[in-house]
Amino acid sequence: MLLDGPFTYAEVGATRDAPLPSGYRHVLRDVEVGAGRDVFERAAEALLTFGMHRGAGLTVGTRAPAVPGLPVVIRIGAGPLRLTAPCRVVYRIDQPDRQGFAYGTLDGHPERGEEAFVLHLTGAGRIRFRITAFSRPASALARLGGPLTTLAQEIATQRYVRSMRRLSRP
């Protein structure tokens, strides 16, 4: 696993702007998760320190905050069924009403692509959580998984949303 190696896809940073690149499966999820400035700031802190990932049941190999260039090793599952997913933070959004980051896949990740997680505090004080991702299988296991791989990604997205909703409670 080369955490300082190149990303495994060419479209680095493409989750920042639409449209997402073709030839990949796309995920776009935008949900309300809470309200209020205090809740937004607490949820953003948890998001930027991978608390959302841990709350979704994943193991994250860092306690450092998400900053561009940070390598992140995510582990999914347990025992012989454990998958390792090395990534690196591509960019971070650090604005008064928007906080988040994106990471991209590295060699050894079962997928190729990028995923962004962004919290937005609206003018009405509502907190929106957006997941934007594009991916395609990189490993033989992911390719063989076919529909099961897609289902696993959908389950992960649902777990991220549930985790962020828990983190966004007053």
mmCIF file of C-alpha atoms in Angstrom:
data_model
loop_
_atom_site.group_PDB
_atom_site.id
_atom_site.type_symbol
_atom_site.label_atom_id
_atom_site.label_comp_id
_atom_site.label_asym_id
_atom_site.label_seq_id
_atom_site.Cartn_x
_atom_site.Cartn_y
_atom_site.Cartn_z
ATOM 1 C CA MET A 1 0.000 0.000 0.000
ATOM 2 C CA LEU A 2 1.602 3.260 -1.155
ATOM 3 C CA LEU A 3 0.032 6.125 0.766
ATOM 4 C CA ASP A 4 2.264 8.627 -1.024
ATOM 5 C CA GLY A 5 1.677 7.127 -4.478
ATOM 6 C CA PRO A 6 -0.504 8.620 -7.193
ATOM 7 C CA PHE A 7 -4.287 8.616 -7.110
ATOM 8 C CA THR A 8 -5.799 5.688 -9.029
ATOM 9 C CA TYR A 9 -7.991 7.888 -11.256
ATOM 10 C CA ALA A 10 -7.339 10.856 -13.516
ATOM 11 C CA GLU A 11 -10.199 13.173 -12.530
ATOM 12 C CA VAL A 12 -8.751 14.350 -9.201
ATOM 13 C CA GLY A 13 -10.921 17.083 -7.670
ATOM 14 C CA ALA A 14 -13.932 16.386 -9.901
ATOM 15 C CA THR A 15 -16.351 16.144 -6.949
ATOM 16 C CA ARG A 16 -15.910 19.879 -6.426
ATOM 17 C CA ASP A 17 -17.837 20.847 -9.563
ATOM 18 C CA ALA A 18 -20.525 19.311 -11.762
ATOM 19 C CA PRO A 19 -20.779 17.394 -13.944
ATOM 20 C CA LEU A 20 -19.163 14.282 -12.534
ATOM 21 C CA PRO A 21 -16.966 12.345 -14.973
ATOM 22 C CA SER A 22 -18.545 9.734 -17.204
ATOM 23 C CA GLY A 23 -17.611 6.067 -17.016
ATOM 24 C CA TYR A 24 -18.186 5.885 -13.256
ATOM 25 C CA ARG A 25 -21.092 5.123 -10.934
ATOM 26 C CA HIS A 26 -22.283 8.392 -9.395
ATOM 27 C CA VAL A 27 -23.637 9.049 -5.916
ATOM 28 C CA LEU A 28 -25.396 12.319 -5.137
ATOM 29 C CA ARG A 29 -27.143 12.528 -1.781
ATOM 30 C CA ASP A 30 -28.307 15.806 -0.233
ATOM 31 C CA VAL A 31 -30.257 15.628 3.029
ATOM 32 C CA GLU A 32 -31.137 17.850 5.958
ATOM 33 C CA VAL A 33 -29.443 16.687 9.147
ATOM 34 C CA GLY A 34 -30.110 19.395 11.722
ATOM 35 C CA ALA A 35 -30.330 23.096 12.482
ATOM 36 C CA GLY A 36 -28.403 25.887 14.160
ATOM 37 C CA ARG A 37 -24.909 27.348 14.140
ATOM 38 C CA ASP A 38 -23.734 25.487 17.268
ATOM 39 C CA VAL A 39 -24.894 22.150 15.903
ATOM 40 C CA PHE A 40 -23.302 22.934 12.520
ATOM 41 C CA GLU A 41 -19.940 23.692 14.130
ATOM 42 C CA ARG A 42 -20.023 20.539 16.263
ATOM 43 C CA ALA A 43 -21.053 18.375 13.276
ATOM 44 C CA ALA A 44 -18.363 19.956 11.076
ATOM 45 C CA GLU A 45 -15.688 19.195 13.672
ATOM 46 C CA ALA A 46 -16.822 15.559 13.789
ATOM 47 C CA LEU A 47 -16.917 15.322 9.996
ATOM 48 C CA LEU A 48 -13.447 16.820 9.563
ATOM 49 C CA THR A 49 -11.939 14.415 12.123
ATOM 50 C CA PHE A 50 -13.586 11.318 10.573
ATOM 51 C CA GLY A 51 -16.142 10.968 13.370
ATOM 52 C CA MET A 52 -18.810 10.396 10.744
ATOM 53 C CA HIS A 53 -16.844 7.427 9.398
ATOM 54 C CA ARG A 54 -16.357 5.936 12.845
ATOM 55 C CA GLY A 55 -20.054 6.470 13.589
ATOM 56 C CA ALA A 56 -20.835 4.527 10.407
ATOM 57 C CA GLY A 57 -18.912 1.549 11.784
ATOM 58 C CA LEU A 58 -15.637 2.012 9.910
ATOM 59 C CA THR A 59 -12.130 1.987 11.350
ATOM 60 C CA VAL A 60 -10.080 5.025 10.368
ATOM 61 C CA GLY A 61 -6.289 4.937 10.722
ATOM 62 C CA THR A 62 -5.870 8.597 11.710
ATOM 63 C CA ARG A 63 -7.065 11.056 14.325
ATOM 64 C CA ALA A 64 -5.698 14.011 12.349
ATOM 65 C CA PRO A 65 -8.142 16.463 10.775
ATOM 66 C CA ALA A 66 -8.792 16.230 7.041
ATOM 67 C CA VAL A 67 -6.351 18.460 5.167
ATOM 68 C CA PRO A 68 -5.188 18.159 1.552
ATOM 69 C CA GLY A 69 -2.537 15.476 1.222
ATOM 70 C CA LEU A 70 -3.474 13.579 4.407
ATOM 71 C CA PRO A 71 -3.354 9.800 3.826
ATOM 72 C CA VAL A 72 -6.320 7.936 5.312
ATOM 73 C CA VAL A 73 -6.622 4.166 5.644
ATOM 74 C CA ILE A 74 -10.203 3.026 6.133
ATOM 75 C CA ARG A 75 -10.969 -0.527 7.170
ATOM 76 C CA ILE A 76 -14.324 -2.126 6.554
ATOM 77 C CA GLY A 77 -15.476 -5.395 8.129
ATOM 78 C CA ALA A 78 -13.629 -7.747 10.438
ATOM 79 C CA GLY A 79 -11.313 -10.734 10.363
ATOM 80 C CA PRO A 80 -10.829 -12.429 7.008
ATOM 81 C CA LEU A 81 -13.640 -10.310 5.522
ATOM 82 C CA ARG A 82 -11.889 -7.030 6.348
ATOM 83 C CA LEU A 83 -11.248 -4.729 3.397
ATOM 84 C CA THR A 84 -8.603 -2.029 3.472
ATOM 85 C CA ALA A 85 -9.352 1.162 1.557
ATOM 86 C CA PRO A 86 -6.388 3.573 1.306
ATOM 87 C CA CYS A 87 -7.268 7.147 0.330
ATOM 88 C CA ARG A 88 -5.781 10.625 0.451
ATOM 89 C CA VAL A 89 -7.575 13.911 1.099
ATOM 90 C CA VAL A 90 -7.851 15.853 -2.164
ATOM 91 C CA TYR A 91 -9.296 19.130 -0.890
ATOM 92 C CA ARG A 92 -10.971 20.696 2.118
ATOM 93 C CA ILE A 93 -13.762 23.259 2.220
ATOM 94 C CA ASP A 94 -13.343 25.658 5.125
ATOM 95 C CA GLN A 95 -15.925 28.464 4.940
ATOM 96 C CA PRO A 96 -18.170 29.937 7.646
ATOM 97 C CA ASP A 97 -21.270 28.223 6.220
ATOM 98 C CA ARG A 98 -19.659 25.261 4.390
ATOM 99 C CA GLN A 99 -17.290 22.655 5.812
ATOM 100 C CA GLY A 100 -16.121 19.401 4.332
ATOM 101 C CA PHE A 101 -13.554 17.485 2.335
ATOM 102 C CA ALA A 102 -13.032 14.966 -0.421
ATOM 103 C CA TYR A 103 -10.719 12.015 -0.606
ATOM 104 C CA GLY A 104 -9.546 9.976 -3.539
ATOM 105 C CA THR A 105 -8.544 6.362 -3.872
ATOM 106 C CA LEU A 106 -4.986 5.068 -3.782
ATOM 107 C CA ASP A 107 -3.456 1.787 -4.890
ATOM 108 C CA GLY A 108 -4.934 -1.074 -2.859
ATOM 109 C CA HIS A 109 -8.435 0.428 -2.623
ATOM 110 C CA PRO A 110 -11.104 -1.896 -4.078
ATOM 111 C CA GLU A 111 -12.581 1.050 -6.035
ATOM 112 C CA ARG A 112 -11.253 3.927 -8.139
ATOM 113 C CA GLY A 113 -12.699 7.373 -7.642
ATOM 114 C CA GLU A 114 -13.439 10.190 -5.261
ATOM 115 C CA GLU A 115 -15.949 10.970 -2.537
ATOM 116 C CA ALA A 116 -16.817 14.347 -1.025
ATOM 117 C CA PHE A 117 -18.661 15.074 2.218
ATOM 118 C CA VAL A 118 -19.912 18.651 2.723
ATOM 119 C CA LEU A 119 -22.039 20.306 5.413
ATOM 120 C CA HIS A 120 -23.828 23.538 4.495
ATOM 121 C CA LEU A 121 -25.536 25.887 6.949
ATOM 122 C CA THR A 122 -28.300 27.586 4.966
ATOM 123 C CA GLY A 123 -29.460 31.163 5.439
ATOM 124 C CA ALA A 124 -32.525 29.727 7.214
ATOM 125 C CA GLY A 125 -30.255 27.976 9.740
ATOM 126 C CA ARG A 126 -30.855 24.456 8.406
ATOM 127 C CA ILE A 127 -27.911 22.061 8.013
ATOM 128 C CA ARG A 128 -27.640 20.216 4.706
ATOM 129 C CA PHE A 129 -25.290 17.270 4.257
ATOM 130 C CA ARG A 130 -24.170 16.375 0.759
ATOM 131 C CA ILE A 131 -22.292 13.309 -0.420
ATOM 132 C CA THR A 132 -20.933 13.448 -3.960
ATOM 133 C CA ALA A 133 -18.982 10.523 -5.350
ATOM 134 C CA PHE A 134 -17.887 8.754 -8.487
ATOM 135 C CA SER A 135 -16.346 5.310 -8.539
ATOM 136 C CA ARG A 136 -15.767 2.128 -10.480
ATOM 137 C CA PRO A 137 -14.297 -1.225 -9.464
ATOM 138 C CA ALA A 138 -10.507 -1.415 -9.236
ATOM 139 C CA SER A 139 -9.974 -4.878 -7.745
ATOM 140 C CA ALA A 140 -11.011 -8.241 -9.101
ATOM 141 C CA LEU A 141 -13.151 -8.736 -5.994
ATOM 142 C CA ALA A 142 -15.034 -5.475 -6.604
ATOM 143 C CA ARG A 143 -15.541 -6.336 -10.293
ATOM 144 C CA LEU A 144 -16.780 -9.828 -9.442
ATOM 145 C CA GLY A 145 -19.114 -8.363 -6.817
ATOM 146 C CA GLY A 146 -21.121 -6.544 -9.495
ATOM 147 C CA PRO A 147 -24.494 -5.645 -7.968
ATOM 148 C CA LEU A 148 -23.253 -6.546 -4.483
ATOM 149 C CA THR A 149 -20.504 -3.928 -4.787
ATOM 150 C CA THR A 150 -23.128 -1.323 -5.731
ATOM 151 C CA LEU A 151 -25.287 -2.435 -2.793
ATOM 152 C CA ALA A 152 -22.301 -2.155 -0.419
ATOM 153 C CA GLN A 153 -21.706 1.428 -1.597
ATOM 154 C CA GLU A 154 -25.372 2.296 -1.059
ATOM 155 C CA ILE A 155 -25.284 0.828 2.449
ATOM 156 C CA ALA A 156 -22.135 2.840 3.242
ATOM 157 C CA THR A 157 -23.835 6.027 1.998
ATOM 158 C CA GLN A 158 -26.896 5.329 4.173
ATOM 159 C CA ARG A 159 -24.637 4.721 7.193
ATOM 160 C CA TYR A 160 -22.809 8.016 6.572
ATOM 161 C CA VAL A 161 -26.138 9.872 6.489
ATOM 162 C CA ARG A 162 -27.373 8.181 9.691
ATOM 163 C CA SER A 163 -24.072 8.914 11.416
ATOM 164 C CA MET A 164 -24.171 12.583 10.398
ATOM 165 C CA ARG A 165 -27.770 12.876 11.602
ATOM 166 C CA ARG A 166 -26.704 11.507 15.012
ATOM 167 C CA LEU A 167 -23.770 13.911 15.117
ATOM 168 C CA SER A 168 -26.070 16.829 14.210
ATOM 169 C CA ARG A 169 -28.458 16.436 17.119
ATOM 170 C CA PRO A 170 -28.534 19.346 19.557
#
